[in-house]
XYZ file of C-alpha atoms in Angstrom:
274
model
C 170.911 106.102 136.902
C 171.082 104.974 133.286
C 170.360 107.579 130.627
C 169.094 104.900 128.287
C 165.427 103.953 128.186
C 165.021 100.411 129.518
C 163.734 97.740 127.200
C 160.158 96.657 127.548
C 159.841 93.506 129.571
C 159.920 90.431 127.362
C 160.986 92.331 124.203
C 164.463 91.651 122.844
C 166.606 94.359 121.271
C 166.188 92.695 117.855
C 162.415 92.691 118.280
C 162.381 96.323 119.344
C 164.535 97.249 116.331
C 162.168 95.354 114.014
C 159.144 97.157 115.494
C 160.824 100.549 115.025
C 161.686 99.731 111.416
C 158.119 98.554 110.798
C 156.659 101.775 112.194
C 159.107 103.814 110.121
C 158.151 101.885 106.977
C 154.423 102.267 107.697
C 154.875 106.019 108.167
C 156.850 106.274 104.927
C 154.158 104.373 103.031
C 151.432 106.686 104.405
C 153.418 109.820 103.558
C 154.066 108.516 100.038
C 150.382 107.789 99.489
C 149.388 111.282 100.613
C 152.187 112.817 98.548
C 151.096 111.036 95.354
C 147.493 112.206 95.850
C 148.580 115.775 96.590
C 150.877 115.853 93.553
C 148.096 114.528 91.327
C 145.648 117.189 92.534
C 148.213 119.980 92.108
C 149.118 118.884 88.574
C 145.431 118.550 87.712
C 144.703 122.079 88.936
C 147.724 123.567 87.153
C 146.885 121.833 83.865
C 143.277 123.035 84.066
C 144.261 126.640 84.826
C 146.919 126.800 82.095
C 144.690 125.291 79.428
C 146.683 122.093 78.993
C 143.416 120.254 79.595
C 139.868 121.485 79.031
C 138.496 122.306 82.488
C 134.925 122.066 81.169
C 135.475 118.423 80.194
C 138.019 117.344 82.837
C 136.969 119.779 85.585
C 139.528 120.697 88.265
C 139.946 120.308 92.057
C 138.876 123.918 92.686
C 135.717 123.537 90.578
C 134.918 120.230 92.274
C 135.326 121.882 95.674
C 132.971 124.685 94.594
C 130.313 122.145 93.571
C 130.647 120.287 96.884
C 130.314 123.605 98.748
C 127.150 124.423 96.795
C 125.661 121.011 97.578
C 126.459 121.524 101.254
C 124.947 125.006 101.285
C 121.755 123.829 99.582
C 121.335 121.001 102.110
C 121.479 118.264 99.458
C 124.989 117.090 100.367
C 124.164 114.815 103.291
C 120.818 113.720 101.810
C 122.390 112.143 98.732
C 125.385 110.797 100.668
C 123.060 109.273 103.259
C 120.950 107.505 100.617
C 123.920 106.006 98.779
C 125.784 105.066 101.969
C 122.724 103.318 103.409
C 122.255 101.279 100.232
C 125.955 100.388 100.065
C 126.204 99.372 103.724
C 123.039 97.271 103.614
C 124.123 95.531 100.417
C 127.603 94.986 101.861
C 126.352 93.518 105.155
C 123.749 91.244 103.588
C 126.117 90.141 100.834
C 128.858 89.337 103.350
C 126.629 87.475 105.801
C 124.762 85.481 103.151
C 127.963 84.778 101.212
C 129.781 83.458 104.294
C 126.821 81.321 105.379
C 126.408 79.830 101.900
C 130.151 79.142 101.695
C 129.956 77.324 105.050
C 127.008 75.222 103.853
C 128.853 74.313 100.659
C 131.912 73.263 102.663
C 129.765 71.137 104.967
C 128.149 69.425 101.947
C 130.721 68.427 99.277
C 127.890 66.993 97.147
C 126.033 70.311 97.160
C 129.292 72.132 96.451
C 130.010 70.039 93.360
C 126.443 70.534 92.105
C 126.316 74.306 92.586
C 129.894 75.269 91.710
C 129.327 75.640 87.925
C 126.190 77.695 88.566
C 128.143 80.027 90.850
C 130.778 80.481 88.167
C 128.111 81.284 85.553
C 126.310 83.713 87.876
C 129.609 85.385 88.706
C 130.374 85.957 85.030
C 126.977 87.454 84.173
C 126.904 91.264 83.778
C 124.809 92.310 86.759
C 123.600 95.463 85.053
C 121.666 93.188 82.670
C 119.815 91.713 85.663
C 118.972 95.143 87.056
C 115.769 95.699 85.042
C 114.561 92.231 86.055
C 114.988 93.036 89.753
C 113.241 96.357 89.252
C 110.221 94.603 87.679
C 110.160 91.952 90.415
C 110.781 94.190 93.433
C 109.748 97.609 92.214
C 111.625 100.815 91.509
C 113.160 101.968 94.750
C 115.770 101.433 97.422
C 115.002 97.723 97.827
C 115.827 97.018 94.177
C 119.139 98.884 94.470
C 120.080 96.945 97.611
C 119.233 93.633 95.920
C 121.406 94.565 92.934
C 124.223 95.407 95.357
C 123.821 92.089 97.171
C 123.847 90.209 93.884
C 127.145 91.766 92.836
C 128.963 91.189 96.156
C 127.378 87.842 97.064
C 129.031 85.581 94.470
C 132.456 87.127 95.048
C 132.142 86.538 98.793
C 131.007 82.940 98.342
C 133.861 82.038 95.995
C 136.525 83.803 98.067
C 135.462 82.371 101.435
C 134.768 78.883 100.052
C 138.224 78.767 98.482
C 139.688 79.628 101.882
C 137.647 76.917 103.616
C 138.789 74.344 101.051
C 142.435 75.321 101.548
C 142.448 74.672 105.295
C 145.418 72.658 106.569
C 144.519 68.979 106.167
C 146.795 67.932 109.041
C 144.757 70.002 111.503
C 141.536 68.479 110.174
C 142.944 64.960 110.509
C 143.997 65.717 114.083
C 140.444 66.707 115.056
C 139.089 63.577 113.360
C 141.605 61.450 115.257
C 140.105 62.677 118.524
C 136.594 61.817 117.329
C 135.520 65.230 116.075
C 132.723 65.480 113.538
C 132.262 68.007 110.727
C 130.734 70.539 113.076
C 133.737 70.354 115.382
C 136.150 70.563 112.438
C 134.399 73.623 111.070
C 134.068 75.529 114.356
C 137.452 74.570 115.820
C 139.689 74.510 112.736
C 138.192 75.745 109.464
C 136.473 78.930 110.656
C 139.263 80.150 112.991
C 141.886 79.412 110.323
C 140.059 81.555 107.769
C 139.344 84.748 109.675
C 141.916 86.509 107.506
C 140.275 85.089 104.382
C 136.900 86.448 105.511
C 138.461 89.852 106.170
C 140.045 89.766 102.706
C 136.648 88.975 101.204
C 135.251 91.989 103.072
C 137.818 94.233 101.386
C 136.761 92.941 97.971
C 133.084 93.128 98.880
C 133.454 96.799 99.843
C 134.403 97.819 96.320
C 131.806 95.514 94.757
C 129.087 96.959 96.995
C 129.770 100.501 95.793
C 129.774 99.286 92.201
C 126.405 97.621 92.808
C 124.907 100.744 94.354
C 125.978 102.979 91.478
C 124.710 100.451 88.928
C 121.356 100.374 90.717
C 121.151 104.160 91.015
C 122.002 104.540 87.340
C 119.000 102.365 86.501
C 116.455 103.624 88.998
C 116.888 106.294 91.656
C 115.502 109.623 92.716
C 118.302 110.447 95.123
C 121.875 109.432 95.764
C 125.288 110.075 94.287
C 124.570 107.855 91.278
C 121.449 109.890 90.588
C 123.500 113.117 90.675
C 126.065 111.623 88.283
C 123.349 110.689 85.797
C 121.675 114.074 86.180
C 124.965 115.925 85.744
C 125.809 114.010 82.564
C 122.363 114.681 81.101
C 122.584 118.450 81.603
C 126.343 118.603 80.818
C 127.293 119.700 84.331
C 130.519 117.709 84.295
C 131.773 119.438 87.441
C 128.820 117.862 89.254
C 129.717 114.468 87.784
C 133.370 114.697 88.832
C 132.454 116.008 92.281
C 130.229 113.013 92.974
C 132.835 110.603 91.598
C 135.309 112.178 94.034
C 132.855 111.823 96.934
C 132.248 108.182 96.000
C 135.979 107.547 96.084
C 136.242 109.080 99.547
C 133.305 107.072 100.918
C 134.662 103.815 99.493
C 138.083 104.630 100.975
C 136.620 105.313 104.424
C 134.669 102.052 104.317
C 137.798 100.151 103.256
C 139.868 101.777 106.018
C 137.201 100.755 108.534
C 137.663 97.113 107.475
C 141.455 97.537 107.734
C 140.992 98.987 111.247
C 138.905 95.987 112.280
C 141.581 93.682 110.840
C 144.311 95.461 112.811
C 142.346 94.989 116.047
C 141.575 91.301 115.437
C 145.132 90.405 114.412
C 147.059 92.924 116.507
C 149.173 90.313 118.278
C 149.998 88.547 115.000
C 151.039 91.768 113.272
C 153.458 92.804 116.014
């Protein structure tokens, strides 16, 4: 009986070696990421405790942890996280769906695309915080206004990113479908959309960060709860530990949402990645 583990059926030794090297590299990348974060937190704490930096202004990991513990004990922790997360997720979903649909419509109508393209560029360059008060007057001060601000920020980015992917689809594949009598609907559903799943996923990654930016912008302008509200409140009463704690929580939530998109991508393209 051989002491060596048999190769998986259909996998060559070169392929198996490549997969092992890939897993080793992925593990090394993850360890390095965690190590950099841990080193940063340790240096931050040491500098704050030794007086190299002013802990009142810059805070420290231990003080941030104490603030988070207090929020948890008081019962406010999950309330504010729930409000901000709901607004971010709703803005993200609506922005992604509407952006993808609009990009598809623009691809299907070159005339409409040429007409609206300069307007999309102008809207994308406008500072969305300047539009916030307008939305508040139109919609009212509340969660709906914050979600609309979030959608506005992520929508244009999604449209431009997905539309660029649609326009860059392999022309040879499109010509092949046309040769067999396919119309625009067939080209879009059989070639353009399947070829741009990765582009849509990439737009989701960008939209995640833009959605959190939109939520915080909206909560800075009008909110009675949420992490943005706590940041504004903390800055007004000079509780900078509260500000830094909520910035840290925001970073964690955005990271978790991004990792969820990465997880979905790994499932959809598992066979291509291996």
